[in-house]
Short mmCIF file of C-alpha atoms in Angstrom, two decimals:
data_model
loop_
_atom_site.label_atom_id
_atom_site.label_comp_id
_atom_site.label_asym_id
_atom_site.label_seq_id
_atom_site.Cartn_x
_atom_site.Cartn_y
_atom_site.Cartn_z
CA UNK A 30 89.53 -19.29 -176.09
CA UNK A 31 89.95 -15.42 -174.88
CA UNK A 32 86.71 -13.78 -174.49
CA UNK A 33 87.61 -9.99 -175.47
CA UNK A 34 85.05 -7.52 -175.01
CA UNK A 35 86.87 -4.23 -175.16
CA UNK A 36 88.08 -2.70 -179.08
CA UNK A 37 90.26 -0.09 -177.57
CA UNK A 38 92.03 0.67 -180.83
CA UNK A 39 89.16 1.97 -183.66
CA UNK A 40 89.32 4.77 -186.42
CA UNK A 41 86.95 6.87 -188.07
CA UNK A 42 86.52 9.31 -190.76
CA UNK A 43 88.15 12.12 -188.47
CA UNK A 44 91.48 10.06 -188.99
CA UNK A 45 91.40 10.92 -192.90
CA UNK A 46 92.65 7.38 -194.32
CA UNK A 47 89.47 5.61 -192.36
CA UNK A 48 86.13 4.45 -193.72
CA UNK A 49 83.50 4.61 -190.58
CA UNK A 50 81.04 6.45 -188.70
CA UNK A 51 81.52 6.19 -184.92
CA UNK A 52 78.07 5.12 -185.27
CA UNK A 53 78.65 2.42 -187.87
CA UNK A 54 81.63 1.80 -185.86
CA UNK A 55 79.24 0.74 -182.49
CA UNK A 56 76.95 -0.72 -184.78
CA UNK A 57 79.18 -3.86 -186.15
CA UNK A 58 80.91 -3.95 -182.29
CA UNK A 59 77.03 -4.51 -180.70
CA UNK A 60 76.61 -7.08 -183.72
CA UNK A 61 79.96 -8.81 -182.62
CA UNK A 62 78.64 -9.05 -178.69
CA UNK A 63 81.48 -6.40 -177.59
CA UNK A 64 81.13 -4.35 -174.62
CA UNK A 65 82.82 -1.19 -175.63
CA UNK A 66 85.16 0.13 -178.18
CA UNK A 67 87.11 3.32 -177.84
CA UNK A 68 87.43 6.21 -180.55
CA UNK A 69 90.92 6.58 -180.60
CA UNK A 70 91.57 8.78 -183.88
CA UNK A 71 94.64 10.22 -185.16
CA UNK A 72 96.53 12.93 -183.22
CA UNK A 73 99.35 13.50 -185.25
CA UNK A 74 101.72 16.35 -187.12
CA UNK A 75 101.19 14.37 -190.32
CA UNK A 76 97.81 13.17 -190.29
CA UNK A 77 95.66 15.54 -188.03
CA UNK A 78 93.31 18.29 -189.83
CA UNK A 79 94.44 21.86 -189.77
CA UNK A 80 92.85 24.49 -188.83
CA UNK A 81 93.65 27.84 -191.21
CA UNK A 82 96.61 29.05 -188.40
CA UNK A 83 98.39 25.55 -188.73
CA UNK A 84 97.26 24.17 -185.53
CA UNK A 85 95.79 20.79 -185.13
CA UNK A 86 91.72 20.99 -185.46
CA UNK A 87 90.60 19.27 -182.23
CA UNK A 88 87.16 20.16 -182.14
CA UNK A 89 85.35 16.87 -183.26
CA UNK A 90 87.79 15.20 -180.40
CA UNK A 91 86.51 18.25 -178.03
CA UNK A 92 83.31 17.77 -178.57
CA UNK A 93 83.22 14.48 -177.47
CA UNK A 94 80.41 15.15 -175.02
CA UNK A 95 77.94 15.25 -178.04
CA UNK A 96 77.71 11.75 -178.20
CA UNK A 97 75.70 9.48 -176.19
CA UNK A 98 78.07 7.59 -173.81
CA UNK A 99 76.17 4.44 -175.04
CA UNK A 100 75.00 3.58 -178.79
CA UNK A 101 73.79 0.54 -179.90
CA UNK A 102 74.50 -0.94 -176.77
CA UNK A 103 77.97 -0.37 -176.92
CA UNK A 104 80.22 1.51 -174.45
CA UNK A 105 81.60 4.51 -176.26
CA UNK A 106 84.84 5.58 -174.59
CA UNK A 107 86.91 9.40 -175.88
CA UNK A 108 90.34 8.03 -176.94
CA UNK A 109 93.31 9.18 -179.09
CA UNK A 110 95.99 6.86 -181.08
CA UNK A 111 98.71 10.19 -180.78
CA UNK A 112 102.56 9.90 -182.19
CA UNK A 113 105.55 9.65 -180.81
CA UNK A 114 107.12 12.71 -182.32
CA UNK A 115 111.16 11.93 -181.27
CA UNK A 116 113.99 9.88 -179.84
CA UNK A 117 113.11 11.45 -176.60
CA UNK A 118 109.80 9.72 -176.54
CA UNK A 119 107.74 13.64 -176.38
CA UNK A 120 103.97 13.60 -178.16
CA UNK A 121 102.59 15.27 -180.87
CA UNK A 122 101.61 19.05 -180.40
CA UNK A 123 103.24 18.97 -176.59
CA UNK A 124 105.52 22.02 -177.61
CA UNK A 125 102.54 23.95 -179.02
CA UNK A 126 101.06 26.28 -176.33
CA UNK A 127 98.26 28.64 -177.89
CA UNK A 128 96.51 31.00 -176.72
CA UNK A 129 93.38 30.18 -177.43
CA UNK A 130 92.77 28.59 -174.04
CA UNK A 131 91.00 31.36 -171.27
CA UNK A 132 92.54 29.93 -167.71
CA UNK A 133 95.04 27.30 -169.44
CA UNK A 134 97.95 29.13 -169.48
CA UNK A 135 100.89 27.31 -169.91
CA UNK A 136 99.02 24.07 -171.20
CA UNK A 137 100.04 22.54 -174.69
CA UNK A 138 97.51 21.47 -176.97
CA UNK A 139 98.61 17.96 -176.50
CA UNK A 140 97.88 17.72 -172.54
CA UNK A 141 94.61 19.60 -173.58
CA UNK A 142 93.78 17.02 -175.72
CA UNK A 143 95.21 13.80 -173.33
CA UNK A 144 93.89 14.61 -170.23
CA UNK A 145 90.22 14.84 -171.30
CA UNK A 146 90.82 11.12 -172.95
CA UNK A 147 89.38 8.12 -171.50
CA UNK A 148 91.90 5.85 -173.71
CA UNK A 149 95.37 7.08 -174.73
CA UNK A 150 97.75 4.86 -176.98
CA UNK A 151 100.86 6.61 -178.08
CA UNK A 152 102.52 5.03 -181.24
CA UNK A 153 105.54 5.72 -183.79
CA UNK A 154 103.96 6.35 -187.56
CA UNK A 155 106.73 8.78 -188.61
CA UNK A 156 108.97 11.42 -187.50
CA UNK A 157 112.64 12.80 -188.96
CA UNK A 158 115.33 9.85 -189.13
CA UNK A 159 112.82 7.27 -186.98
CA UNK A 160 114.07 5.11 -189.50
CA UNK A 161 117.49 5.67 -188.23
CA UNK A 162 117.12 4.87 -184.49
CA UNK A 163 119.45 1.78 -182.46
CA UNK A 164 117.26 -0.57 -180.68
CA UNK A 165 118.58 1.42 -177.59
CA UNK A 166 117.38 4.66 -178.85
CA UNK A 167 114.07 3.11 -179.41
CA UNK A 168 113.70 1.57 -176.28
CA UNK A 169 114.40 4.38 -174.55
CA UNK A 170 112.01 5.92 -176.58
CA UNK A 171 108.95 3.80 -175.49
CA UNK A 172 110.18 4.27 -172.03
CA UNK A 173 109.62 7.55 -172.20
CA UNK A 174 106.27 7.61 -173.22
CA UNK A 175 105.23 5.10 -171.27
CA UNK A 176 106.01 7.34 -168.41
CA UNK A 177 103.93 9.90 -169.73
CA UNK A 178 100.92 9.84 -167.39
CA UNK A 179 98.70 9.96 -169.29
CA UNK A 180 99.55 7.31 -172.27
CA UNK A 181 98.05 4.05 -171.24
CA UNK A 182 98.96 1.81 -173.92
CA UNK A 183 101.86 1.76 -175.88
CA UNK A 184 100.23 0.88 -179.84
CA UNK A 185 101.77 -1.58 -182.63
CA UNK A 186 104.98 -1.30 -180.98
CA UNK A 187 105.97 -4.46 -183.50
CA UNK A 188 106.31 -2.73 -186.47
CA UNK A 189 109.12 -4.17 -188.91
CA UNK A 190 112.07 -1.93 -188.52
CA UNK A 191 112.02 -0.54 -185.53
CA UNK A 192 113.99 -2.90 -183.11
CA UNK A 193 113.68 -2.22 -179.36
CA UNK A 194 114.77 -4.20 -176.32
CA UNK A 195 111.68 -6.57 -175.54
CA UNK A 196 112.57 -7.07 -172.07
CA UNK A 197 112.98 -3.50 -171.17
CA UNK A 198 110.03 -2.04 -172.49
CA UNK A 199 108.16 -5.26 -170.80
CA UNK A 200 109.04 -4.52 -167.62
CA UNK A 201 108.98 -0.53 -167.35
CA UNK A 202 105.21 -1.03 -168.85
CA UNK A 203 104.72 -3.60 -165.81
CA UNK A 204 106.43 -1.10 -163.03
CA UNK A 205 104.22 1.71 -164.51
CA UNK A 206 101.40 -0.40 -164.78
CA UNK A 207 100.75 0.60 -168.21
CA UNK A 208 99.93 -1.52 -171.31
CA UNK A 209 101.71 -2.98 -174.87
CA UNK A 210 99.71 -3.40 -177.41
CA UNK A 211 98.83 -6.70 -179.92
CA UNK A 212 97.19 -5.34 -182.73
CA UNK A 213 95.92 -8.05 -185.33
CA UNK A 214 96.14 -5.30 -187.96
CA UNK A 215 100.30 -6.01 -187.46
CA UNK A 216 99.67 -9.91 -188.64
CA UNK A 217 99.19 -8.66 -191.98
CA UNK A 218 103.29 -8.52 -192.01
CA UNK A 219 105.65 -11.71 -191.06
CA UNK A 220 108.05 -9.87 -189.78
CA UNK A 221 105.40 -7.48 -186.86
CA UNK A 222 103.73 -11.66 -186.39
CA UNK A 223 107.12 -12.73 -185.63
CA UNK A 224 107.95 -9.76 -183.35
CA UNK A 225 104.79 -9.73 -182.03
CA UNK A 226 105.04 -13.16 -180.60
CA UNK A 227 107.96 -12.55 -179.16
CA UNK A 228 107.15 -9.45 -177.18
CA UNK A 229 103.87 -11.24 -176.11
CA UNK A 230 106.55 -14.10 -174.85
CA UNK A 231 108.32 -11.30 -172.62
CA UNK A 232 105.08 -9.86 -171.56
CA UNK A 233 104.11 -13.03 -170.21
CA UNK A 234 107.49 -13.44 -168.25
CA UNK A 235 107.58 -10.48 -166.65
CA UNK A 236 103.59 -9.92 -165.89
CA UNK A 237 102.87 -7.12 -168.08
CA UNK A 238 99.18 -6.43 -169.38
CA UNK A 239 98.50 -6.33 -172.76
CA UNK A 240 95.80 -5.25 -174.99
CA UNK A 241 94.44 -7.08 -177.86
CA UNK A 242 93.18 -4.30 -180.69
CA UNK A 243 91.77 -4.36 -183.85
CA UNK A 244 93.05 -0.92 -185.11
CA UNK A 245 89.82 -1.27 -187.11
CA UNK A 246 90.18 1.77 -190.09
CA UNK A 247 86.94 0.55 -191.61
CA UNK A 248 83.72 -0.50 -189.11
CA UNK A 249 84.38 -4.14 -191.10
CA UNK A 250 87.05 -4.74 -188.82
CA UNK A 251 85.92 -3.69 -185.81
CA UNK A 252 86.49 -6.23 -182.76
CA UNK A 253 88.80 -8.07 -185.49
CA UNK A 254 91.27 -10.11 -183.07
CA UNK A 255 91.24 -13.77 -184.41
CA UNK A 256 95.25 -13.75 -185.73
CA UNK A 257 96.72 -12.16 -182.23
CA UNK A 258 94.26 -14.50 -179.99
CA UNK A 259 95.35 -17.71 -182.13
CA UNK A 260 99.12 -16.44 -181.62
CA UNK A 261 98.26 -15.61 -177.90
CA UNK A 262 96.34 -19.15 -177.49
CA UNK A 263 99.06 -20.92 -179.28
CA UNK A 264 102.21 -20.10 -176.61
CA UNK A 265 99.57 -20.07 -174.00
CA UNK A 266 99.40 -16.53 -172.72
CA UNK A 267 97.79 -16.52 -169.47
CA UNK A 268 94.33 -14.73 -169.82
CA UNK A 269 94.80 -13.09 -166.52
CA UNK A 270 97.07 -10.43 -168.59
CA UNK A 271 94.91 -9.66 -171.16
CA UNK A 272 93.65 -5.86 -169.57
CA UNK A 273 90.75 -5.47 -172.12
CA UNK A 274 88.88 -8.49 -171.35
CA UNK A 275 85.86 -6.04 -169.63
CA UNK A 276 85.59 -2.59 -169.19
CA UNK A 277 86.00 -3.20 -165.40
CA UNK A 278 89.28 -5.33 -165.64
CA UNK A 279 90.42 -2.20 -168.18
CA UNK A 280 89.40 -0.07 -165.85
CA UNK A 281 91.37 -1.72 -162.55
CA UNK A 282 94.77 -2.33 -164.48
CA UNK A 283 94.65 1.65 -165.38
CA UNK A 284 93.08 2.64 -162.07
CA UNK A 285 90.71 4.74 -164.15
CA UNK A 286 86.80 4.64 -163.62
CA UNK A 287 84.24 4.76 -166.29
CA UNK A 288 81.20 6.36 -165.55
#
């Protein structure tokens, strides 16, 4: 049995489609014995709040430092679930430069937003024709991002439809020493269980660290991981990959340090 003690994939209410506090969030992880969870709302062109100029209303995600680092218990990290935005693997809002920004010229309100994140998982929701894209094109794709430096986790990458090359992705995230995600919330389709195994398969061949998430959109489902640990359990994934077993082991895989 996996002992998991890091939700690095939550939503709240900022996100628009979820159902949770941050606080009711922290709440049901302390009741579930987890050691942190990170906030890692939607940064997106199609789902991110507008402000009344059309840009992207980051200030609940600015003002991060209004919030206890701790609540309930719980370790409270600043994350961000932001989209892939093209077949060239950029991120939402990287082509926006405002100037809104005294000293930060020349900085895009993505990077803004990334490099004050603790936890950064770029995923594919939508963008024009991602329907459309080879199994190449989307492998290349996650490449890409992953070698954005400051994307550490690479989120529901086994959505149905959107083929990639396994071994690829598996091994650039392992030379980068980045992270693929398992998110439970993907069991809820055959097809992402299927694919999901399989990438988990390749992960384990080539040494690449995954994540185990919830994707929680309602505090209900927080530190929700029973279908991806009974998949993990039943081909025998060795626990040594799992990066969000602790906060420390998160923390050495990614090099990062939470204070």
């Amino acid at each position: 049995m996996y002992s998991i003690q890091l939700d690095l994939h939550t939503h709240t209410i900022y996100s628009g489609h979820a159902f949770s506090t941050i606080g009711e969030n922290a709440a049901e992880a302390a009741r579930k014995g987890l050691e942190a969870i990170a906030m890692t709302d939607h940064f997106s062109p199609f789902m991110t709040p507008r402000r009344a100029d059309g840009s992207p209303d980051m200030g609940p995600m600015m003002n991060f430092e209004a919030l206890p680092k701790t609540i309930n218990g719980v370790r409270v990290l600043s994350g961000v679930e932001i989209d892939i935005v093209d077949f060239e693997g950029h991120l939402a809002f990287c082509d926006c430069f405002p100037n809104n920004f005294p000293g930060e010229g020349g900085v895009s309100i993505g990077e803004r937003l990334l490099r004050s994140r603790d936890v950064v998982i770029a995923s594919i929701h939508m963008f024009p024709g991602f329907r459309d894209g080879s199994a190449a094109q989307n492998t290349d794709l996650y490449i890409a991002a992953l070698q954005n430096p400051y994307v550490d986790i690479i989120g529901h990458p086994c959505r149905p439809g959107l083929p990639f090359d396994h071994t690829a992705v598996a091994r650039a995230a392992k030379q980068l020493g980045k992270c693929l995600e398992i998110n439970d919330h993907s069991f809820d389709m055959p097809e992402s269980t299927d694919n999901c195994r399989a990438l988990a398969i390749k992960c384990a061949e080539e040494g690449t660290h995954i994540v185990v998430s919830s994707d929680a959109h309602s505090a209900w489902f927080v530190g929700e991981f029973s279908r991806a640990a009974k998949m993990l359990e039943e081909i025998h994934f060795p626990q040594e990959l799992i990066a969000n077993e602790s906060l420390d082991k998160f923390a050495g895989v990614r090099g990062k340090c939470f204070k």
